[in-house]
């Protein structure tokens, strides 16, 4: 079989990397189409995934009009690569996967989460043969939509597939008993981030100064806008493939971005997300809050004060680890699902018994 995967962000690379490895080991041909965006190609290289680049995307804030112009210039390359590869099934999300599948007359599998806005769903839904999403997704995307108990991050952070490296503290140059915090600042440059604001510059500086009084602070600044030379923090400068290892051993993650907060929560690390001006209710975060693994805040002062409170509590790590053990272990290993869906070419009737048991029809009409 020939499987085409559209992976446009670092999170997409992690989503598919274990499935790609297993499919190649089984003798299938896999190609990842990607764009130069943040550390996406760095991860593809690190995990030795077969890929070709169809374009780039700068980490700058932009409008929906800017997004449309960017996509318009990349469709030609995607089409050429899809026809050349001649896939049996296409994985992805949004207009990229829909276009590649339609042009190559190939079944399309969309793997979605509870993102804000309806643009990606509106564009891609009519072309999908199978849509997979977490059960906490509140949309009904029709008869092809199936849900599973878990999160898309379960493809790489489920206990069955994730084993943290024991060397991460050595790589970070922190002592075995030295508490450290990861702070993630979003570039807010994705389509669904248009016109949103996270931590303001003065809040970023204040947060770092307050946290540094009680822990070593590592900053991951996606937009590369913050000058750390005059602040008591260190840039997170390990290879991006090690970020989950660093998260797993951290005392706390504070972020104004969604994916990393979800990842930290699933690893059993307290994950605090500042909403900023984002008033969208995400099903994933609501579920993680219910499980006691993540917290969201509407004001900067609230997330700052709660962060300091947690860092002063010696029992927090043990409580969060226990919650993770009780909750995450019962979730679906999404990699198993992706492999079976790929080998079934997205046809529900061909899924094996374990996959059928793990999926539920979302549509109210089925």
Coordinates of C-alpha atoms in Angstrom, one line a residue:
X1 CA 0.0 0.0 0.0
X2 CA 0.9 3.6 -0.5
X3 CA 0.0 6.1 2.3
X4 CA 0.2 9.8 1.9
X5 CA 0.2 12.0 5.1
X6 CA -0.2 15.8 5.2
X7 CA 1.8 17.0 8.2
X8 CA 1.9 20.8 8.4
X9 CA 2.9 21.4 12.0
X10 CA 5.2 19.8 14.6
X11 CA 2.1 18.4 16.4
X12 CA 1.1 16.6 13.1
X13 CA 4.6 15.0 12.9
X14 CA 4.2 13.6 16.4
X15 CA 0.6 12.5 15.7
X16 CA 1.7 10.3 12.8
X17 CA 5.3 9.3 13.6
X18 CA 4.7 6.0 15.3
X19 CA 2.1 5.0 12.8
X20 CA 4.5 5.8 9.9
X21 CA 7.2 3.7 11.5
X22 CA 4.9 0.7 12.0
X23 CA 3.5 1.0 8.4
X24 CA 6.9 1.1 6.9
X25 CA 8.0 -1.8 9.0
X26 CA 5.0 -3.7 7.7
X27 CA 6.2 -3.1 4.1
X28 CA 4.0 -0.1 3.1
X29 CA 5.3 2.9 1.2
X30 CA 4.6 6.2 3.1
X31 CA 5.2 9.8 2.1
X32 CA 4.7 12.8 4.3
X33 CA 4.0 16.1 2.5
X34 CA 4.9 19.1 4.8
X35 CA 5.8 22.7 4.8
X36 CA 8.7 24.6 6.4
X37 CA 7.1 25.8 9.6
X38 CA 8.7 26.1 13.0
X39 CA 10.6 22.8 13.7
X40 CA 8.4 20.6 11.5
X41 CA 11.1 19.5 9.1
X42 CA 13.6 19.2 12.0
X43 CA 11.3 16.6 13.6
X44 CA 10.8 14.7 10.3
X45 CA 14.6 14.4 10.0
X46 CA 15.0 13.4 13.6
X47 CA 12.5 10.6 13.3
X48 CA 13.7 9.6 9.9
X49 CA 10.3 10.0 8.2
X50 CA 10.1 10.1 4.4
X51 CA 9.0 13.6 3.4
X52 CA 8.8 16.2 0.7
X53 CA 8.3 20.0 1.3
X54 CA 5.5 21.7 -0.6
X55 CA 6.0 25.2 0.7
X56 CA 6.7 27.3 3.8
X57 CA 4.9 29.3 6.4
X58 CA 6.5 32.0 8.4
X59 CA 5.7 32.4 12.1
X60 CA 4.2 35.8 11.8
X61 CA 0.7 36.9 12.7
X62 CA -1.5 37.1 9.6
X63 CA -5.1 37.6 8.5
X64 CA -7.5 35.1 6.9
X65 CA -6.8 36.9 3.6
X66 CA -3.1 36.2 4.1
X67 CA -3.8 32.6 4.8
X68 CA -5.8 32.3 1.6
X69 CA -2.9 33.8 -0.5
X70 CA -0.5 31.4 1.2
X71 CA -2.5 28.3 0.5
X72 CA -3.3 29.3 -3.1
X73 CA 0.4 29.2 -3.9
X74 CA 0.9 25.7 -2.5
X75 CA -1.9 23.7 -4.0
X76 CA 0.0 23.2 -7.3
X77 CA 2.9 21.5 -5.5
X78 CA 0.6 19.3 -3.4
X79 CA -1.3 18.2 -6.5
X80 CA 1.8 17.3 -8.4
X81 CA 3.3 15.3 -5.5
X82 CA 0.0 13.5 -4.8
X83 CA -0.4 12.4 -8.4
X84 CA 3.2 11.4 -8.6
X85 CA 3.0 9.3 -5.4
X86 CA -0.4 7.7 -6.4
X87 CA -1.6 6.9 -2.8
X88 CA -4.1 4.3 -1.7
X89 CA -5.2 6.5 1.2
X90 CA -4.6 10.1 2.3
X91 CA -4.3 11.3 6.0
X92 CA -4.5 14.9 7.2
X93 CA -6.9 17.7 7.9
X94 CA -8.4 20.7 6.2
X95 CA -8.0 21.8 2.6
X96 CA -4.6 20.2 2.1
X97 CA -5.8 16.6 2.6
X98 CA -9.1 17.2 0.9
X99 CA -7.4 18.5 -2.2
X100 CA -4.8 15.8 -2.4
X101 CA -7.4 13.1 -2.0
X102 CA -9.8 14.6 -4.5
X103 CA -7.2 15.1 -7.2
X104 CA -5.7 11.7 -6.8
X105 CA -9.1 10.0 -6.4
X106 CA -8.0 8.5 -3.1
X107 CA -10.0 7.9 0.1
X108 CA -9.4 10.7 2.7
X109 CA -9.0 10.2 6.4
X110 CA -9.2 13.3 8.6
X111 CA -7.9 13.3 12.1
X112 CA -9.3 16.3 13.9
X113 CA -9.6 17.9 17.4
X114 CA -12.0 20.4 18.9
X115 CA -10.3 23.5 17.2
X116 CA -12.1 26.8 17.0
X117 CA -13.7 28.0 13.8
X118 CA -15.4 25.9 11.1
X119 CA -13.1 26.7 8.1
X120 CA -11.2 23.4 8.0
X121 CA -14.2 21.4 8.7
X122 CA -16.4 23.2 6.1
X123 CA -13.7 22.8 3.4
X124 CA -12.7 19.2 4.1
X125 CA -15.8 17.4 5.4
X126 CA -17.5 16.8 2.0
X127 CA -14.3 15.0 0.7
X128 CA -13.7 12.7 3.8
X129 CA -14.3 9.0 3.7
X130 CA -13.5 8.7 7.4
X131 CA -13.3 11.4 10.1
X132 CA -11.7 10.6 13.5
X133 CA -11.8 12.8 16.5
X134 CA -11.8 12.6 20.3
X135 CA -15.1 11.8 21.9
X136 CA -15.0 15.2 23.6
X137 CA -15.3 16.9 20.2
X138 CA -18.7 18.5 20.3
X139 CA -19.3 18.7 16.5
X140 CA -21.3 16.2 14.5
X141 CA -19.6 16.0 11.1
X142 CA -21.8 13.5 9.5
X143 CA -22.1 9.7 8.8
X144 CA -18.3 9.4 8.2
X145 CA -17.4 10.8 11.7
X146 CA -16.2 8.4 14.4
X147 CA -14.9 9.2 17.9
X148 CA -12.6 7.5 20.3
X149 CA -11.9 7.9 24.0
X150 CA -8.7 10.0 24.2
X151 CA -6.9 12.8 22.5
X152 CA -4.9 13.1 19.3
X153 CA -1.9 13.4 21.5
X154 CA -2.5 9.8 22.6
X155 CA -0.8 8.7 19.4
X156 CA 2.5 9.6 21.0
X157 CA 2.0 10.2 24.7
X158 CA -0.1 7.1 25.6
X159 CA 1.8 5.0 28.2
X160 CA 2.0 2.2 25.7
X161 CA 4.2 4.3 23.3
X162 CA 5.9 7.0 25.4
X163 CA 9.0 6.3 27.5
X164 CA 10.8 9.4 28.7
X165 CA 14.6 9.6 28.3
X166 CA 16.4 9.5 31.6
X167 CA 19.0 12.0 30.3
X168 CA 16.9 15.1 29.9
X169 CA 18.1 16.8 33.1
X170 CA 21.7 16.3 31.9
X171 CA 20.8 17.8 28.5
X172 CA 19.1 20.8 30.3
X173 CA 22.0 21.1 32.7
X174 CA 19.9 21.0 35.8
X175 CA 20.6 19.1 39.0
X176 CA 18.6 15.9 39.8
X177 CA 16.7 17.7 42.5
X178 CA 16.5 21.1 40.9
X179 CA 12.9 22.2 40.2
X180 CA 12.3 23.7 36.7
X181 CA 9.4 25.2 34.9
X182 CA 8.6 25.3 31.2
X183 CA 7.0 28.5 29.9
X184 CA 5.6 28.4 26.4
X185 CA 4.6 31.6 24.5
X186 CA 2.5 31.1 21.4
X187 CA 3.3 32.8 18.1
X188 CA -0.5 33.0 17.4
X189 CA 0.1 32.7 13.7
X190 CA -2.3 29.9 12.8
X191 CA -5.6 30.6 11.0
X192 CA -7.7 30.0 14.1
X193 CA -5.3 32.3 16.1
X194 CA -6.1 35.4 13.9
X195 CA -6.8 38.5 16.1
X196 CA -6.1 36.6 19.3
X197 CA -3.7 37.8 22.0
X198 CA -2.0 35.7 24.7
X199 CA 0.5 36.9 27.3
X200 CA 1.4 40.6 26.7
X201 CA 5.1 41.6 26.8
X202 CA 4.9 43.0 30.3
X203 CA 3.1 39.9 31.5
X204 CA 5.7 37.6 30.0
X205 CA 8.5 39.5 31.9
X206 CA 6.6 39.5 35.1
X207 CA 5.8 35.8 34.9
X208 CA 9.4 34.9 34.3
X209 CA 10.6 37.1 37.2
X210 CA 8.1 35.6 39.6
X211 CA 8.6 32.0 38.7
X212 CA 12.4 32.4 38.7
X213 CA 12.3 33.1 42.5
X214 CA 11.3 29.5 43.2
X215 CA 12.5 27.4 40.1
X216 CA 14.7 27.4 37.1
X217 CA 12.7 28.8 34.2
X218 CA 13.0 27.6 30.6
X219 CA 11.3 29.6 27.9
X220 CA 10.0 28.3 24.6
X221 CA 9.1 31.4 22.6
X222 CA 7.4 30.3 19.3
X223 CA 7.5 33.8 17.9
X224 CA 11.1 34.4 18.9
X225 CA 10.1 37.9 20.2
X226 CA 11.4 37.8 23.7
X227 CA 14.9 39.0 24.6
X228 CA 16.0 36.8 27.6
X229 CA 19.4 38.4 28.1
X230 CA 18.0 40.7 30.8
X231 CA 15.6 38.2 32.3
X232 CA 16.2 35.4 34.9
X233 CA 15.4 32.6 32.4
X234 CA 17.1 30.3 29.9
X235 CA 15.9 29.6 26.4
X236 CA 14.7 26.1 25.9
X237 CA 17.2 25.1 23.3
X238 CA 17.2 21.3 23.2
X239 CA 16.3 19.5 20.0
X240 CA 12.5 19.9 19.6
X241 CA 12.1 16.1 19.6
X242 CA 13.0 16.1 23.3
X243 CA 10.3 18.6 24.4
X244 CA 8.0 15.8 25.8
X245 CA 10.9 14.4 27.8
X246 CA 11.5 17.9 29.3
X247 CA 7.8 18.3 30.0
X248 CA 7.5 15.0 31.7
X249 CA 10.2 15.9 34.3
X250 CA 9.1 19.6 34.8
X251 CA 7.4 20.8 37.9
X252 CA 5.0 22.9 35.8
X253 CA 4.1 24.0 32.3
X254 CA 2.6 27.5 31.8
X255 CA 1.4 28.4 28.3
X256 CA -0.9 30.5 26.2
X257 CA -1.0 27.7 23.6
X258 CA -3.2 24.7 23.5
X259 CA -1.2 21.7 22.2
X260 CA 1.6 21.8 24.7
X261 CA -0.8 22.3 27.6
X262 CA -2.6 19.2 26.6
X263 CA 0.6 17.3 26.2
X264 CA 1.9 18.2 29.6
X265 CA -1.4 17.3 31.2
X266 CA -1.3 13.8 29.6
X267 CA 2.2 13.4 30.9
X268 CA 1.1 14.1 34.5
X269 CA 2.8 17.5 34.7
X270 CA 0.6 20.4 36.0
X271 CA -0.5 22.3 32.9
X272 CA -1.8 25.8 33.2
X273 CA -3.2 27.6 30.2
X274 CA -3.8 31.3 30.0
X275 CA -6.7 32.0 27.6
X276 CA -5.8 35.7 26.9
X277 CA -8.5 36.9 24.4
X278 CA -9.4 33.3 23.3
X279 CA -12.9 32.7 24.6
X280 CA -13.4 29.4 22.7
X281 CA -14.4 26.4 24.8
X282 CA -12.2 23.4 23.9
X283 CA -13.7 20.0 24.7
X284 CA -10.2 18.6 25.3
X285 CA -9.4 21.2 28.0
X286 CA -12.7 20.8 29.7
X287 CA -12.1 17.0 29.9
X288 CA -8.5 17.5 31.2
X289 CA -9.8 19.9 33.8
X290 CA -12.4 17.4 34.9
X291 CA -9.6 14.8 35.3
X292 CA -7.7 17.3 37.4
X293 CA -4.7 17.4 35.0
X294 CA -5.0 20.9 33.5
X295 CA -6.3 24.3 34.5
X296 CA -7.4 27.3 32.5
X297 CA -7.4 31.0 33.5
X298 CA -9.1 34.0 32.2
X299 CA -6.8 36.6 33.8
X300 CA -3.0 36.9 34.0
X301 CA -3.0 37.4 37.7
X302 CA -4.9 34.2 38.3
X303 CA -2.5 32.0 36.3
X304 CA 0.5 33.7 37.9
X305 CA -0.7 33.3 41.4
X306 CA -1.8 29.7 40.9
X307 CA 1.6 28.8 39.4
X308 CA 3.4 30.1 42.4
X309 CA 1.0 28.3 44.7
X310 CA 1.6 24.9 43.0
X311 CA 5.4 25.4 43.0
X312 CA 5.2 25.9 46.8
X313 CA 3.3 22.6 47.3
X314 CA 5.7 19.6 47.8
X315 CA 2.9 17.1 47.1
X316 CA 1.7 18.3 43.8
X317 CA 3.9 16.1 41.7
X318 CA 2.7 12.9 43.4
X319 CA -1.0 13.9 43.1
X320 CA -0.7 14.7 39.4
X321 CA 1.2 11.5 38.7
X322 CA -1.6 9.5 40.4
X323 CA -4.3 11.3 38.4
X324 CA -2.4 10.5 35.2
X325 CA -2.1 6.8 36.1
X326 CA -5.8 6.6 36.8
X327 CA -6.9 8.5 33.7
X328 CA -4.5 8.2 30.8
X329 CA -4.0 4.5 31.0
X330 CA -7.6 3.9 30.1
X331 CA -7.5 6.0 26.9
X332 CA -7.2 4.7 23.4
X333 CA -3.7 4.2 21.9
X334 CA -4.4 6.2 18.8
X335 CA -1.4 4.8 16.9
X336 CA -3.1 1.4 16.9
X337 CA -6.2 3.0 15.3
X338 CA -4.3 4.9 12.7
X339 CA -2.4 1.9 11.5
X340 CA -5.6 -0.2 11.1
X341 CA -7.4 2.7 9.4
X342 CA -4.5 3.1 7.0
X343 CA -4.4 -0.6 6.2
X344 CA -8.2 -0.6 5.7
X345 CA -7.9 2.4 3.3
X346 CA -10.3 4.4 5.6
X347 CA -13.2 1.9 4.9
X348 CA -15.0 1.3 8.2
X349 CA -16.3 -2.1 7.1
X350 CA -12.7 -3.4 6.8
X351 CA -11.6 -2.3 10.3
X352 CA -10.6 -5.1 12.6
X353 CA -12.6 -5.9 15.7
X354 CA -10.5 -3.9 18.2
X355 CA -10.7 -0.8 16.1
X356 CA -14.5 -1.2 15.7
X357 CA -14.8 -1.5 19.5
X358 CA -12.7 1.6 20.0
X359 CA -14.7 3.8 17.6
X360 CA -18.2 5.1 18.0
X361 CA -20.3 6.8 15.3
X362 CA -20.7 10.4 16.0
X363 CA -23.6 11.3 13.7
X364 CA -27.0 11.3 15.2
X365 CA -28.3 9.9 11.9
X366 CA -26.4 6.6 12.2

